[in-house]
PDB file of C-alpha atoms in Angstrom:
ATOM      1  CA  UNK A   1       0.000   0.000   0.000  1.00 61.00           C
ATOM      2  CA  UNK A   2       1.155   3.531  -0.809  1.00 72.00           C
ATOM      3  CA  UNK A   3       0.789   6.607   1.516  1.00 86.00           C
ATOM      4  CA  UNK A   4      -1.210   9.123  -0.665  1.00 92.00           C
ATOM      5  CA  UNK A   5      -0.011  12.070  -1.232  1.00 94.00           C
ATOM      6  CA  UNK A   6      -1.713  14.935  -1.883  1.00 96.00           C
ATOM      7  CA  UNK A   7      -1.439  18.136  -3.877  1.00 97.00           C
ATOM      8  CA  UNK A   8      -3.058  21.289  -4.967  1.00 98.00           C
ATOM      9  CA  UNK A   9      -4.136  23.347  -2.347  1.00 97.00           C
ATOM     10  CA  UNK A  10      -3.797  26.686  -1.610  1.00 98.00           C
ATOM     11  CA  UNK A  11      -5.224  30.226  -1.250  1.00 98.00           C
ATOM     12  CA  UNK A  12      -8.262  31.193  -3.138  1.00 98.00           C
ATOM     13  CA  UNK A  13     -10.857  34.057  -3.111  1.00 98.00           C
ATOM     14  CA  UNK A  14     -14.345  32.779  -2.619  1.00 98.00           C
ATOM     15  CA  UNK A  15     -15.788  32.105  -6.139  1.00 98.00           C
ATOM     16  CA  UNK A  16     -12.410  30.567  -6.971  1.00 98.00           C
ATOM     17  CA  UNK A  17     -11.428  27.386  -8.360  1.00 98.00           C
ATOM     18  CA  UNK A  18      -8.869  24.775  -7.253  1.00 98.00           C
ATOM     19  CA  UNK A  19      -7.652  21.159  -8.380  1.00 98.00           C
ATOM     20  CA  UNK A  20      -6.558  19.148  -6.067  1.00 98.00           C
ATOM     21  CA  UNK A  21      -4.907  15.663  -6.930  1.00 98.00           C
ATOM     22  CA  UNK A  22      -3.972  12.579  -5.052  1.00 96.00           C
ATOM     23  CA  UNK A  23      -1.548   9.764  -5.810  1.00 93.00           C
ATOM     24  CA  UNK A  24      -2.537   6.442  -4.246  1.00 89.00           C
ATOM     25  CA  UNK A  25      -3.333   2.878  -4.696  1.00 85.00           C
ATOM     26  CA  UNK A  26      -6.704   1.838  -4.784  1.00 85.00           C
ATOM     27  CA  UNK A  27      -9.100  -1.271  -4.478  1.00 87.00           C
ATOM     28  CA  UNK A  28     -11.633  -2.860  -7.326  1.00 87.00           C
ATOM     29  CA  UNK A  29     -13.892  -4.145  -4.730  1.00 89.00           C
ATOM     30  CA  UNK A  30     -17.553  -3.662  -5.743  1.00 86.00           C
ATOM     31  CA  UNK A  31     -18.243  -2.017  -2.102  1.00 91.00           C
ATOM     32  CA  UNK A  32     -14.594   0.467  -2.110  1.00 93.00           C
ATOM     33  CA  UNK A  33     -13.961   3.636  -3.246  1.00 94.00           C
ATOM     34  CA  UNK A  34     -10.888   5.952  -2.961  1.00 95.00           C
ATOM     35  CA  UNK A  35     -12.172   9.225  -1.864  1.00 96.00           C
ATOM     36  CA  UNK A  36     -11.643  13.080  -0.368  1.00 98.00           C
ATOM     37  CA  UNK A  37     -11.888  13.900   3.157  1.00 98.00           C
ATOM     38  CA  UNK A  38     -11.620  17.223   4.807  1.00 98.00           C
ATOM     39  CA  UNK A  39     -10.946  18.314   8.210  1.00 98.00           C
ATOM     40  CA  UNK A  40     -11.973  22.059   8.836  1.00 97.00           C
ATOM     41  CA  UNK A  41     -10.229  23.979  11.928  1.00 96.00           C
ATOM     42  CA  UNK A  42     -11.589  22.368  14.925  1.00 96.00           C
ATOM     43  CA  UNK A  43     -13.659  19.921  13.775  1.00 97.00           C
ATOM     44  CA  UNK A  44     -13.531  16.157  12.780  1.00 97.00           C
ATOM     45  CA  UNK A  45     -12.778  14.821   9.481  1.00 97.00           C
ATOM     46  CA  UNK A  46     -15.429  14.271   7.244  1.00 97.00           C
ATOM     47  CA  UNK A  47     -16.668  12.938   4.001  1.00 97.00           C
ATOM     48  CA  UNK A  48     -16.421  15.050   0.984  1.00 98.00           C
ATOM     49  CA  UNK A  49     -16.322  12.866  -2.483  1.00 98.00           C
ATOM     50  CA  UNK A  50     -15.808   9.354  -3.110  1.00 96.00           C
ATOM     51  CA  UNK A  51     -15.176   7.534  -6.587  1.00 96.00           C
ATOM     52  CA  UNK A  52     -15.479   3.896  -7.646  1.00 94.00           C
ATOM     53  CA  UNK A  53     -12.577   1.566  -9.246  1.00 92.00           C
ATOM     54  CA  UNK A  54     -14.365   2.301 -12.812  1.00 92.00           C
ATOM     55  CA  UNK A  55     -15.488   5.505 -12.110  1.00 92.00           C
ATOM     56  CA  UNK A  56     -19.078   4.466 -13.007  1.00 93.00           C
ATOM     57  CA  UNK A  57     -19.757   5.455  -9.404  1.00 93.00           C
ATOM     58  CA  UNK A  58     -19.161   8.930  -7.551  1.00 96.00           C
ATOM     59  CA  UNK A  59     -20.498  10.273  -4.424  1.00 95.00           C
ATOM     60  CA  UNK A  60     -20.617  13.961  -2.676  1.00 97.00           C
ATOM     61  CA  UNK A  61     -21.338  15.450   0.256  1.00 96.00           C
ATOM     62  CA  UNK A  62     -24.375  17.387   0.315  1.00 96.00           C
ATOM     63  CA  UNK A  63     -22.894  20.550   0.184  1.00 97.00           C
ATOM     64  CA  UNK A  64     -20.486  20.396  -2.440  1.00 98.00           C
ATOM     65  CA  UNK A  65     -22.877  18.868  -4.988  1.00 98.00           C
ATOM     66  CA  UNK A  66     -22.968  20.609  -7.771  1.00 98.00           C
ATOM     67  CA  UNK A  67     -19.560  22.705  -7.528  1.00 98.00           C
ATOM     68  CA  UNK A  68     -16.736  19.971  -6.921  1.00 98.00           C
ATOM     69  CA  UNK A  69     -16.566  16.694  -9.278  1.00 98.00           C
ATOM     70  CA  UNK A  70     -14.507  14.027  -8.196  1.00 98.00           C
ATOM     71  CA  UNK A  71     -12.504  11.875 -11.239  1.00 97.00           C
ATOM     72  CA  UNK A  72      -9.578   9.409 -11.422  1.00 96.00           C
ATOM     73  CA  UNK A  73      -6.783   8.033 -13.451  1.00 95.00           C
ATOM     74  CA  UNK A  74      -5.736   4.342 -12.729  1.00 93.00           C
ATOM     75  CA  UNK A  75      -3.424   4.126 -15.102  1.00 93.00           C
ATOM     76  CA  UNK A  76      -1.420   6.941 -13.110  1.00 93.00           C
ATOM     77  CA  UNK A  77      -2.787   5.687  -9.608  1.00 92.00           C
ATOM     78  CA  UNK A  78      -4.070   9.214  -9.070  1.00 95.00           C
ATOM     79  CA  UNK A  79      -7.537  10.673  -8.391  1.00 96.00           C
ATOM     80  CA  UNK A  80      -8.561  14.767  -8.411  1.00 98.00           C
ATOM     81  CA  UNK A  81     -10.730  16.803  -7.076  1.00 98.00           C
ATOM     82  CA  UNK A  82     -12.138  19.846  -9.192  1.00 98.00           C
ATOM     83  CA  UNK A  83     -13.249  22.163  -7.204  1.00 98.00           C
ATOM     84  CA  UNK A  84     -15.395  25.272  -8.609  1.00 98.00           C
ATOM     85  CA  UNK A  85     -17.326  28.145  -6.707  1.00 98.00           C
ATOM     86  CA  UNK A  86     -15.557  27.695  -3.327  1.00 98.00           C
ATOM     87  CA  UNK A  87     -16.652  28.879  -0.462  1.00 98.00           C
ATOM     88  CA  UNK A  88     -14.820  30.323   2.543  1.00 98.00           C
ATOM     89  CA  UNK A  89     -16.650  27.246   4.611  1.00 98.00           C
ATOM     90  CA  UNK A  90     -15.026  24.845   2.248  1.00 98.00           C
ATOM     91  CA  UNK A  91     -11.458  25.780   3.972  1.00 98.00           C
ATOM     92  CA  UNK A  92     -10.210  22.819   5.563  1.00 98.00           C
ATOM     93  CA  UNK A  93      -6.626  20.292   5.345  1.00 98.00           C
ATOM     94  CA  UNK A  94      -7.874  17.983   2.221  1.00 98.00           C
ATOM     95  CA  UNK A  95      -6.851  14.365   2.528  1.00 97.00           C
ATOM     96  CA  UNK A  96      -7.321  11.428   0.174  1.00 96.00           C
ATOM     97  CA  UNK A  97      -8.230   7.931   1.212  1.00 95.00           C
ATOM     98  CA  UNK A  98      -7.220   5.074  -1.452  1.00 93.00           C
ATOM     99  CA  UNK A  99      -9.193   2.555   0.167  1.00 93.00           C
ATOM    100  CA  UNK A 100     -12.779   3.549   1.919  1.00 95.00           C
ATOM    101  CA  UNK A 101     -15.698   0.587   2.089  1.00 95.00           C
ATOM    102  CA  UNK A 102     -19.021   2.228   2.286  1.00 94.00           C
ATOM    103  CA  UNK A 103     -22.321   0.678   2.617  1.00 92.00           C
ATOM    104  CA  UNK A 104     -26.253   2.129   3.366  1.00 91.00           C
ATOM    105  CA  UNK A 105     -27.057   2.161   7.514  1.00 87.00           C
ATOM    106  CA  UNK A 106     -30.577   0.323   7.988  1.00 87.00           C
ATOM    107  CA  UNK A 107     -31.772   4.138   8.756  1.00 84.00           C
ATOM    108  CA  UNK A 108     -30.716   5.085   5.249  1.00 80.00           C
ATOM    109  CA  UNK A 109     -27.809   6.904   5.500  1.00 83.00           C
ATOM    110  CA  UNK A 110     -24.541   5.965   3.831  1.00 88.00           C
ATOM    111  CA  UNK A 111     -21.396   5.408   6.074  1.00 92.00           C
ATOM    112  CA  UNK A 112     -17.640   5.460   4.886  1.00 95.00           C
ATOM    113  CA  UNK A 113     -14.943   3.484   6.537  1.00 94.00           C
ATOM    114  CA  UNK A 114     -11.759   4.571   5.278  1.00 94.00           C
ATOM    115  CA  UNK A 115      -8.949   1.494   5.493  1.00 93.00           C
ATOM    116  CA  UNK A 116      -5.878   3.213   3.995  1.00 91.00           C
ATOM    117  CA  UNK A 117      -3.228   5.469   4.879  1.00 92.00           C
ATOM    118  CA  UNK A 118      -3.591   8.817   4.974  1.00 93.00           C
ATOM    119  CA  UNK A 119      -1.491  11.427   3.517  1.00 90.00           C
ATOM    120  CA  UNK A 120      -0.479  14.572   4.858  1.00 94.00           C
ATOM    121  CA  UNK A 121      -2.931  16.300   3.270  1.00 97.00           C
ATOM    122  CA  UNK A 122      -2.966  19.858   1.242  1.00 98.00           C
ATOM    123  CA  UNK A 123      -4.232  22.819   2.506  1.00 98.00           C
ATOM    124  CA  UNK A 124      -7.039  24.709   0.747  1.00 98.00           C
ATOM    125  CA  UNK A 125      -8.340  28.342   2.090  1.00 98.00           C
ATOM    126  CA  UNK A 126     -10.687  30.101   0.986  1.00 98.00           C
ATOM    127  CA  UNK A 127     -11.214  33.678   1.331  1.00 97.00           C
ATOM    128  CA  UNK A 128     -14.576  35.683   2.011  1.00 94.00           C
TER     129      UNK A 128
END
């Protein structure tokens, strides 16, 4: 397994655009994705994008929908995150996950277990 490492962060006004990319292994299970997580300033790390193996598959965070798109490249064991119309709330450390099962709770809601390493992750700020 590879420690992802990510890239593509920075300072942005709000309204600006970033790309951020990650190189790390991944799994073809069926029920894995590699995926984005963010951790703003004092709070926990959550979910932000996710991508399936074939890419047939991609899944957002409510309130990024619409402005970020999530893609990958397996031939160069990398996956990006486009990310249009920021917001100053989007500013958090950005981390990629290369292996994250995720499944439906019996409630409905989707959980996401990430398995791999984590990277040091790339800053992204976004100003008002």
């Amino acid at each position: 397994q590879v420690q992802p490492v990510e890239s593509g962060g920075g300072l942005v006004q709000a309204g600006g655009s970033l790309r951020l990319s990650c190189a790390a292994s991944g799994r073809t299970d069926s029920n894995y994705v590699m995926a984005w997580f963010r951790q703003p300033p004092g709070k926990e790390r959550e979910f932000v994008a996710g991508i399936t193996w074939s890419g047939s598959s991609t899944f957002y965070r409510e309130s990024v929908k619409g402005r970020f798109t999530i893609s990958r490249d397996n031939a160069k064991n990398t996956m990006y995150l486009q990310m249009n119309s920021l917001k100053p709330e989007d500013t958090a450390v950005y981390y990629c996950n290369g292996e994250v099962r995720y499944g439906t709770l019996p409630n409905g809601p989707r959980y996401w277990e990430p398995f791999g390493d984590w990277g040091q992750g790339t800053q992204v700020t976004v100003s008002s």
